[in-house]
């Protein structure tokens, strides 16, 4: 049990929930992206790992300073990445044909001709979307709502998702959006190795199964062997059911780590689709098997959770009305939540959304509730 608590504390600490990152871009680079299927959901995860982050500041980094880009990334899902990692990501993604390309070729459609036509349209445009492609003669069946040809342009480093408030997705031409960016292609093997080292640096100690899960790679013998070969440059941190790996310098850090103080003195909030909830195949470090249904729900939904002593004891959500936020905490295990220990993450959430008043409701397992203001 102590090993599991030490693992949890080390992962929480490395993820920046206690020792905040110096900047938003540093936080994003360390995690190698934040899942962003819903645009503002990752802002919560970032705010909980940094200081004084607001919605306006995040939008400024994306739209004005352009230090953050929204791309299809690992697990074929939209993520926010540091603009400096754009080339690294695409060097990893470009190796294998997308599901759209495979589907087109299987249907005996001239995919290469289709791609060249779309690429020529992009070369003449700062932005593209479905309507623009259809106006230029591309048939609707090739540009469906789930990415399709846009994912291939993304994987080749040509576009980023630049949708603002429009219901129709827009994509910006990289050469227009970041004309001065040093976009560097790497070999696939070099890109994969760098991404793997990033993973263990941020999420370690972790197993190879965990890594494959995070990457969205099938857990096949071939993938396992190729990953294991790269992992030989890492250190075996601990054996707990399986071998957990990390960077060599983490070996001594892990053993001298004061995990008790971190877990006993702090309560942590994780937002929906938080990186720590997506990074591991084995979820036992954060929740018992019979309670997983409270966090990982149907249709791929991942709930926000409250961590006590490194384990999930409750879910939470919020509602904003003008300048007031109501944060509701729903316990699914009997526990005691100390108000003083949740002030820090709640203040970060309030700062993000620019509210003046914080109302907190804690709903107990037996149906009773406590209401207080911070």
CSV table of C-alpha atoms in Angstrom, one decimal:
chain,number,residue,atom,x,y,z
A,1,UNK,CA,0.0,0.0,0.0
A,2,UNK,CA,2.8,2.4,0.8
A,3,UNK,CA,4.4,1.7,-2.6
A,4,UNK,CA,1.1,2.7,-4.3
A,5,UNK,CA,0.9,5.9,-2.2
A,6,UNK,CA,4.5,6.8,-3.1
A,7,UNK,CA,3.7,6.2,-6.8
A,8,UNK,CA,0.6,8.4,-6.6
A,9,UNK,CA,2.5,11.2,-4.8
A,10,UNK,CA,5.4,11.1,-7.2
A,11,UNK,CA,3.0,11.3,-10.2
A,12,UNK,CA,1.0,14.2,-8.7
A,13,UNK,CA,4.1,16.1,-7.9
A,14,UNK,CA,5.7,15.7,-11.3
A,15,UNK,CA,2.4,16.7,-12.9
A,16,UNK,CA,2.7,20.2,-11.4
A,17,UNK,CA,-0.3,20.0,-9.0
A,18,UNK,CA,1.8,21.0,-6.1
A,19,UNK,CA,5.0,22.5,-7.6
A,20,UNK,CA,3.4,24.8,-10.3
A,21,UNK,CA,5.1,25.3,-13.6
A,22,UNK,CA,6.7,28.7,-14.3
A,23,UNK,CA,4.5,29.2,-17.4
A,24,UNK,CA,1.6,27.8,-19.4
A,25,UNK,CA,3.9,26.8,-22.3
A,26,UNK,CA,6.3,25.0,-19.9
A,27,UNK,CA,3.3,23.1,-18.4
A,28,UNK,CA,2.0,22.1,-21.9
A,29,UNK,CA,5.5,21.0,-23.1
A,30,UNK,CA,6.1,19.0,-20.0
A,31,UNK,CA,2.9,17.0,-20.5
A,32,UNK,CA,3.3,16.9,-24.3
A,33,UNK,CA,-0.1,18.3,-24.8
A,34,UNK,CA,-3.5,18.6,-23.1
A,35,UNK,CA,-6.5,16.9,-24.6
A,36,UNK,CA,-8.8,19.5,-26.1
A,37,UNK,CA,-11.8,17.9,-27.7
A,38,UNK,CA,-13.7,20.6,-25.8
A,39,UNK,CA,-11.8,23.9,-26.1
A,40,UNK,CA,-12.0,25.2,-22.6
A,41,UNK,CA,-11.8,21.9,-20.6
A,42,UNK,CA,-8.0,21.8,-20.7
A,43,UNK,CA,-7.8,25.4,-19.4
A,44,UNK,CA,-8.9,24.0,-16.0
A,45,UNK,CA,-6.1,21.4,-16.0
A,46,UNK,CA,-3.6,24.0,-16.9
A,47,UNK,CA,-4.8,26.5,-14.4
A,48,UNK,CA,-4.5,23.9,-11.6
A,49,UNK,CA,-0.8,23.5,-12.5
A,50,UNK,CA,0.2,27.1,-12.9
A,51,UNK,CA,-0.4,30.5,-11.3
A,52,UNK,CA,-2.9,33.3,-12.1
A,53,UNK,CA,-4.2,31.8,-15.4
A,54,UNK,CA,-7.3,33.4,-16.8
A,55,UNK,CA,-9.5,32.7,-19.8
A,56,UNK,CA,-8.4,35.9,-21.5
A,57,UNK,CA,-4.7,35.0,-21.0
A,58,UNK,CA,-5.2,31.5,-22.4
A,59,UNK,CA,-7.1,32.9,-25.4
A,60,UNK,CA,-4.3,35.5,-25.9
A,61,UNK,CA,-1.7,32.7,-26.0
A,62,UNK,CA,-3.7,30.9,-28.7
A,63,UNK,CA,-5.0,33.7,-30.9
A,64,UNK,CA,-2.6,36.6,-30.4
A,65,UNK,CA,0.8,35.3,-29.3
A,66,UNK,CA,0.2,32.0,-31.0
A,67,UNK,CA,2.4,30.1,-28.6
A,68,UNK,CA,-0.2,27.3,-28.3
A,69,UNK,CA,-1.8,25.4,-31.2
A,70,UNK,CA,-4.8,23.0,-31.3
A,71,UNK,CA,-3.9,19.9,-33.3
A,72,UNK,CA,-5.0,16.3,-33.7
A,73,UNK,CA,-2.3,14.5,-31.8
A,74,UNK,CA,-1.8,11.4,-29.8
A,75,UNK,CA,-4.7,9.0,-29.6
A,76,UNK,CA,-6.0,10.8,-32.8
A,77,UNK,CA,-7.7,13.4,-30.5
A,78,UNK,CA,-7.5,17.2,-30.5
A,79,UNK,CA,-4.9,18.6,-28.1
A,80,UNK,CA,-3.3,21.9,-27.2
A,81,UNK,CA,0.4,21.8,-27.9
A,82,UNK,CA,3.2,24.2,-27.6
A,83,UNK,CA,3.9,25.7,-31.0
A,84,UNK,CA,7.5,24.6,-30.6
A,85,UNK,CA,6.4,21.0,-30.5
A,86,UNK,CA,4.5,21.2,-33.8
A,87,UNK,CA,7.2,19.6,-35.9
A,88,UNK,CA,8.0,16.9,-33.3
A,89,UNK,CA,4.3,15.9,-33.1
A,90,UNK,CA,3.9,15.7,-36.9
A,91,UNK,CA,7.2,13.7,-37.2
A,92,UNK,CA,5.6,11.1,-35.0
A,93,UNK,CA,2.1,11.2,-36.7
A,94,UNK,CA,3.2,11.2,-40.3
A,95,UNK,CA,4.5,7.6,-40.4
A,96,UNK,CA,1.3,5.7,-40.6
A,97,UNK,CA,-1.6,6.4,-43.0
A,98,UNK,CA,-4.8,7.8,-41.3
A,99,UNK,CA,-8.0,5.8,-41.0
A,100,UNK,CA,-9.4,8.2,-43.7
A,101,UNK,CA,-6.7,7.4,-46.2
A,102,UNK,CA,-7.1,3.7,-45.6
A,103,UNK,CA,-10.8,4.0,-46.1
A,104,UNK,CA,-10.4,5.9,-49.3
A,105,UNK,CA,-7.9,3.4,-50.7
A,106,UNK,CA,-10.0,0.5,-49.7
A,107,UNK,CA,-12.9,2.0,-51.6
A,108,UNK,CA,-10.7,2.4,-54.7
A,109,UNK,CA,-10.8,6.2,-54.5
A,110,UNK,CA,-7.8,8.0,-55.9
A,111,UNK,CA,-6.7,9.4,-52.5
A,112,UNK,CA,-3.4,10.9,-53.8
A,113,UNK,CA,-5.3,13.0,-56.4
A,114,UNK,CA,-7.8,14.1,-53.7
A,115,UNK,CA,-5.1,15.1,-51.3
A,116,UNK,CA,-3.2,17.1,-54.0
A,117,UNK,CA,-6.4,19.0,-54.9
A,118,UNK,CA,-7.0,19.9,-51.3
A,119,UNK,CA,-3.4,20.9,-50.8
A,120,UNK,CA,-3.5,23.2,-53.8
A,121,UNK,CA,-6.6,24.9,-52.3
A,122,UNK,CA,-4.8,25.4,-49.0
A,123,UNK,CA,-1.8,26.9,-50.7
A,124,UNK,CA,-3.9,29.8,-51.9
A,125,UNK,CA,-5.8,30.3,-48.6
A,126,UNK,CA,-5.0,31.5,-45.0
A,127,UNK,CA,-8.0,29.4,-43.7
A,128,UNK,CA,-10.0,26.5,-45.0
A,129,UNK,CA,-13.1,24.6,-43.9
A,130,UNK,CA,-15.6,22.2,-45.3
A,131,UNK,CA,-17.6,25.0,-47.1
A,132,UNK,CA,-14.4,26.4,-48.8
A,133,UNK,CA,-13.4,22.9,-50.0
A,134,UNK,CA,-16.9,22.2,-51.4
A,135,UNK,CA,-16.9,25.6,-53.2
A,136,UNK,CA,-13.7,24.5,-54.8
A,137,UNK,CA,-15.2,21.3,-56.1
A,138,UNK,CA,-14.3,18.8,-53.3
A,139,UNK,CA,-17.2,16.4,-52.7
A,140,UNK,CA,-18.9,16.5,-49.3
A,141,UNK,CA,-18.4,12.8,-48.6
A,142,UNK,CA,-14.6,13.4,-48.5
A,143,UNK,CA,-14.8,16.1,-45.8
A,144,UNK,CA,-17.0,14.8,-43.1
A,145,UNK,CA,-17.5,16.3,-39.6
A,146,UNK,CA,-14.9,14.1,-37.9
A,147,UNK,CA,-11.8,15.4,-39.5
A,148,UNK,CA,-11.3,13.2,-42.6
A,149,UNK,CA,-8.9,14.9,-45.0
A,150,UNK,CA,-8.2,17.7,-42.5
A,151,UNK,CA,-6.5,15.1,-40.2
A,152,UNK,CA,-4.1,14.2,-43.0
A,153,UNK,CA,-3.3,17.9,-43.6
A,154,UNK,CA,-2.8,18.2,-39.8
A,155,UNK,CA,-0.5,15.2,-39.7
A,156,UNK,CA,1.6,16.6,-42.5
A,157,UNK,CA,2.1,19.8,-40.6
A,158,UNK,CA,0.1,22.0,-42.9
A,159,UNK,CA,-2.8,23.2,-40.7
A,160,UNK,CA,-4.0,23.7,-37.1
A,161,UNK,CA,-7.5,23.8,-35.8
A,162,UNK,CA,-8.5,27.5,-35.4
A,163,UNK,CA,-12.2,27.4,-34.6
A,164,UNK,CA,-13.3,30.3,-32.4
A,165,UNK,CA,-17.0,30.5,-31.6
A,166,UNK,CA,-18.3,29.3,-35.0
A,167,UNK,CA,-20.1,26.0,-35.1
A,168,UNK,CA,-18.2,25.2,-38.3
A,169,UNK,CA,-14.6,24.2,-37.8
A,170,UNK,CA,-11.9,26.4,-39.3
A,171,UNK,CA,-8.3,25.4,-40.0
A,172,UNK,CA,-5.4,27.9,-40.4
A,173,UNK,CA,-2.6,27.4,-42.9
A,174,UNK,CA,0.6,27.0,-40.8
A,175,UNK,CA,2.5,29.3,-43.1
A,176,UNK,CA,0.0,32.0,-42.5
A,177,UNK,CA,-0.6,31.4,-38.8
A,178,UNK,CA,3.0,31.0,-37.7
A,179,UNK,CA,5.1,32.3,-40.7
A,180,UNK,CA,8.3,32.6,-38.6
A,181,UNK,CA,8.1,29.2,-36.9
A,182,UNK,CA,11.1,27.0,-37.2
A,183,UNK,CA,9.3,23.8,-38.2
A,184,UNK,CA,11.7,21.0,-37.9
A,185,UNK,CA,11.1,17.5,-39.2
A,186,UNK,CA,12.7,14.6,-37.3
A,187,UNK,CA,12.9,10.9,-38.2
A,188,UNK,CA,10.1,8.9,-36.7
A,189,UNK,CA,12.4,7.0,-34.4
A,190,UNK,CA,13.9,10.1,-33.0
A,191,UNK,CA,10.5,11.7,-32.6
A,192,UNK,CA,9.1,8.6,-30.8
A,193,UNK,CA,12.1,8.5,-28.5
A,194,UNK,CA,11.8,12.1,-27.5
A,195,UNK,CA,8.0,11.7,-26.9
A,196,UNK,CA,8.6,8.6,-24.8
A,197,UNK,CA,11.2,10.4,-22.7
A,198,UNK,CA,8.7,13.3,-22.2
A,199,UNK,CA,6.1,10.8,-21.0
A,200,UNK,CA,8.3,9.2,-18.4
A,201,UNK,CA,9.7,12.5,-17.2
A,202,UNK,CA,6.2,13.8,-16.5
A,203,UNK,CA,4.1,10.7,-15.8
A,204,UNK,CA,6.7,8.2,-14.5
A,205,UNK,CA,7.1,5.9,-12.9
A,206,UNK,CA,4.9,4.0,-15.3
A,207,UNK,CA,4.7,0.7,-17.2
A,208,UNK,CA,5.2,0.1,-20.9
A,209,UNK,CA,1.5,-0.8,-21.0
A,210,UNK,CA,0.7,2.7,-19.5
A,211,UNK,CA,2.8,4.3,-22.2
A,212,UNK,CA,1.1,2.4,-25.0
A,213,UNK,CA,-2.2,3.3,-23.6
A,214,UNK,CA,-1.3,7.0,-23.5
A,215,UNK,CA,0.1,6.9,-27.1
A,216,UNK,CA,-3.0,5.1,-28.3
A,217,UNK,CA,-0.8,2.3,-29.7
A,218,UNK,CA,-2.2,-1.2,-29.9
A,219,UNK,CA,-0.6,-3.4,-27.2
A,220,UNK,CA,0.9,-5.9,-29.6
A,221,UNK,CA,4.1,-7.8,-29.3
A,222,UNK,CA,5.7,-5.8,-32.1
A,223,UNK,CA,4.8,-2.4,-30.4
A,224,UNK,CA,5.8,-3.7,-27.0
A,225,UNK,CA,9.2,-4.8,-28.2
A,226,UNK,CA,10.0,-1.6,-30.1
A,227,UNK,CA,9.0,0.5,-27.1
A,228,UNK,CA,10.9,-1.7,-24.7
A,229,UNK,CA,14.1,-1.3,-26.8
A,230,UNK,CA,13.8,2.5,-26.4
A,231,UNK,CA,13.0,2.1,-22.7
A,232,UNK,CA,16.3,0.4,-22.1
A,233,UNK,CA,17.8,3.9,-21.7
A,234,UNK,CA,15.5,4.4,-18.8
A,235,UNK,CA,15.8,3.2,-15.2
A,236,UNK,CA,13.6,0.6,-13.5
A,237,UNK,CA,12.1,2.6,-10.6
A,238,UNK,CA,10.1,-0.1,-8.8
A,239,UNK,CA,8.4,-3.4,-9.4
A,240,UNK,CA,4.7,-3.2,-8.4
A,241,UNK,CA,2.7,-6.0,-10.2
A,242,UNK,CA,4.8,-4.9,-13.3
A,243,UNK,CA,8.0,-2.9,-13.8
A,244,UNK,CA,7.6,0.8,-13.5
A,245,UNK,CA,10.1,2.9,-15.5
A,246,UNK,CA,11.4,6.4,-15.3
A,247,UNK,CA,14.3,8.6,-16.0
A,248,UNK,CA,17.6,7.6,-14.4
A,249,UNK,CA,17.6,10.7,-12.1
A,250,UNK,CA,14.2,9.8,-10.9
A,251,UNK,CA,15.5,6.6,-9.2
A,252,UNK,CA,17.0,8.4,-6.2
A,253,UNK,CA,14.3,11.1,-6.2
A,254,UNK,CA,11.6,8.5,-5.9
A,255,UNK,CA,13.2,6.7,-3.0
A,256,UNK,CA,13.9,9.9,-1.0
A,257,UNK,CA,10.5,11.3,-1.8
A,258,UNK,CA,8.4,12.5,1.2
A,259,UNK,CA,5.2,11.2,-0.1
A,260,UNK,CA,3.4,11.3,3.2
A,261,UNK,CA,3.6,15.1,3.6
A,262,UNK,CA,2.4,15.6,0.0
A,263,UNK,CA,-0.6,13.3,0.4
A,264,UNK,CA,-1.6,14.2,4.0
A,265,UNK,CA,-1.3,18.0,3.7
A,266,UNK,CA,-3.0,18.5,0.3
A,267,UNK,CA,-6.3,17.8,-1.5
A,268,UNK,CA,-6.1,17.9,-5.3
A,269,UNK,CA,-8.7,18.7,-7.9
A,270,UNK,CA,-8.5,17.1,-11.4
A,271,UNK,CA,-10.7,18.5,-14.2
A,272,UNK,CA,-12.5,16.5,-16.9
A,273,UNK,CA,-10.1,14.6,-19.1
A,274,UNK,CA,-7.2,15.6,-16.9
A,275,UNK,CA,-3.8,14.3,-18.1
A,276,UNK,CA,-3.4,12.1,-15.0
A,277,UNK,CA,-6.7,10.4,-15.8
A,278,UNK,CA,-5.7,9.7,-19.4
A,279,UNK,CA,-2.0,8.7,-19.0
A,280,UNK,CA,-2.3,5.2,-17.5
A,281,UNK,CA,-3.7,1.9,-18.5
A,282,UNK,CA,-3.7,0.7,-14.9
A,283,UNK,CA,-6.1,2.9,-12.9
A,284,UNK,CA,-5.6,1.2,-9.6
A,285,UNK,CA,-3.2,3.8,-8.3
A,286,UNK,CA,-6.0,6.4,-8.3
A,287,UNK,CA,-9.2,4.5,-7.7
A,288,UNK,CA,-10.4,1.0,-6.8
A,289,UNK,CA,-11.8,-1.1,-9.6
A,290,UNK,CA,-15.4,-1.1,-8.4
A,291,UNK,CA,-15.4,2.8,-8.3
A,292,UNK,CA,-14.0,3.3,-11.8
A,293,UNK,CA,-17.5,3.8,-13.2
A,294,UNK,CA,-17.8,7.1,-11.3
A,295,UNK,CA,-14.9,8.5,-13.4
A,296,UNK,CA,-14.6,6.7,-16.7
A,297,UNK,CA,-18.2,6.8,-18.1
A,298,UNK,CA,-20.0,5.8,-21.2
A,299,UNK,CA,-19.1,7.4,-24.6
A,300,UNK,CA,-15.5,8.1,-23.4
A,301,UNK,CA,-16.5,10.7,-20.9
A,302,UNK,CA,-14.0,11.3,-18.1
A,303,UNK,CA,-15.2,13.0,-14.9
A,304,UNK,CA,-13.6,15.7,-12.8
A,305,UNK,CA,-12.3,14.2,-9.5
A,306,UNK,CA,-11.1,15.2,-6.0
A,307,UNK,CA,-8.1,13.4,-4.7
A,308,UNK,CA,-7.6,12.7,-1.0
A,309,UNK,CA,-4.4,11.0,0.0
A,310,UNK,CA,-3.7,10.4,-3.6
A,311,UNK,CA,-7.0,8.5,-4.4
A,312,UNK,CA,-10.2,9.6,-5.9
A,313,UNK,CA,-13.0,10.0,-3.4
A,314,UNK,CA,-15.4,12.3,-5.2
A,315,UNK,CA,-16.3,13.9,-8.5
A,316,UNK,CA,-17.1,17.6,-8.9
A,317,UNK,CA,-18.5,20.1,-11.4
A,318,UNK,CA,-19.2,23.8,-11.5
A,319,UNK,CA,-21.8,26.3,-12.7
A,320,UNK,CA,-21.1,30.0,-13.3
A,321,UNK,CA,-23.8,32.6,-12.9
A,322,UNK,CA,-22.5,36.1,-13.7
A,323,UNK,CA,-19.6,36.7,-11.2
A,324,UNK,CA,-20.5,33.7,-9.0
A,325,UNK,CA,-19.2,30.1,-9.3
A,326,UNK,CA,-20.9,27.2,-7.6
A,327,UNK,CA,-18.6,24.2,-7.2
A,328,UNK,CA,-20.4,20.9,-6.3
A,329,UNK,CA,-18.5,18.0,-4.9
A,330,UNK,CA,-20.1,14.5,-5.0
A,331,UNK,CA,-18.6,12.0,-2.7
A,332,UNK,CA,-18.8,8.4,-3.9
A,333,UNK,CA,-16.8,7.1,-0.9
A,334,UNK,CA,-17.3,8.2,2.7
A,335,UNK,CA,-14.5,10.7,3.6
A,336,UNK,CA,-13.8,14.0,5.3
A,337,UNK,CA,-12.9,16.9,3.1
A,338,UNK,CA,-11.1,19.7,5.0
A,339,UNK,CA,-12.2,23.1,3.8
A,340,UNK,CA,-8.8,24.7,4.2
A,341,UNK,CA,-7.2,22.0,2.0
A,342,UNK,CA,-9.5,22.7,-1.0
A,343,UNK,CA,-9.1,26.5,-0.9
A,344,UNK,CA,-6.0,26.5,-3.1
A,345,UNK,CA,-7.4,24.6,-6.1
A,346,UNK,CA,-10.7,26.3,-5.8
A,347,UNK,CA,-9.1,29.8,-5.9
A,348,UNK,CA,-7.2,28.8,-9.0
A,349,UNK,CA,-10.5,27.8,-10.6
A,350,UNK,CA,-12.2,31.0,-9.6
A,351,UNK,CA,-9.2,33.0,-10.9
A,352,UNK,CA,-9.5,31.2,-14.3
A,353,UNK,CA,-13.1,32.2,-14.8
A,354,UNK,CA,-12.8,35.7,-13.2
A,355,UNK,CA,-15.5,35.3,-10.6
A,356,UNK,CA,-15.8,37.2,-7.3
A,357,UNK,CA,-17.9,34.7,-5.2
A,358,UNK,CA,-17.4,31.0,-4.7
A,359,UNK,CA,-20.1,28.8,-3.3
A,360,UNK,CA,-19.2,25.3,-2.5
A,361,UNK,CA,-21.6,22.3,-2.0
A,362,UNK,CA,-20.3,19.0,-0.7
A,363,UNK,CA,-22.8,16.2,-1.1
A,364,UNK,CA,-22.3,13.2,1.1
A,365,UNK,CA,-22.8,9.6,0.2
A,366,UNK,CA,-26.0,9.5,2.5
A,367,UNK,CA,-27.6,12.4,0.6
A,368,UNK,CA,-26.9,15.1,3.1
A,369,UNK,CA,-25.0,18.2,2.0
A,370,UNK,CA,-22.9,21.0,3.4
A,371,UNK,CA,-22.9,24.5,1.8
A,372,UNK,CA,-20.3,27.2,2.5
A,373,UNK,CA,-18.7,30.2,0.8
A,374,UNK,CA,-15.0,30.9,0.2
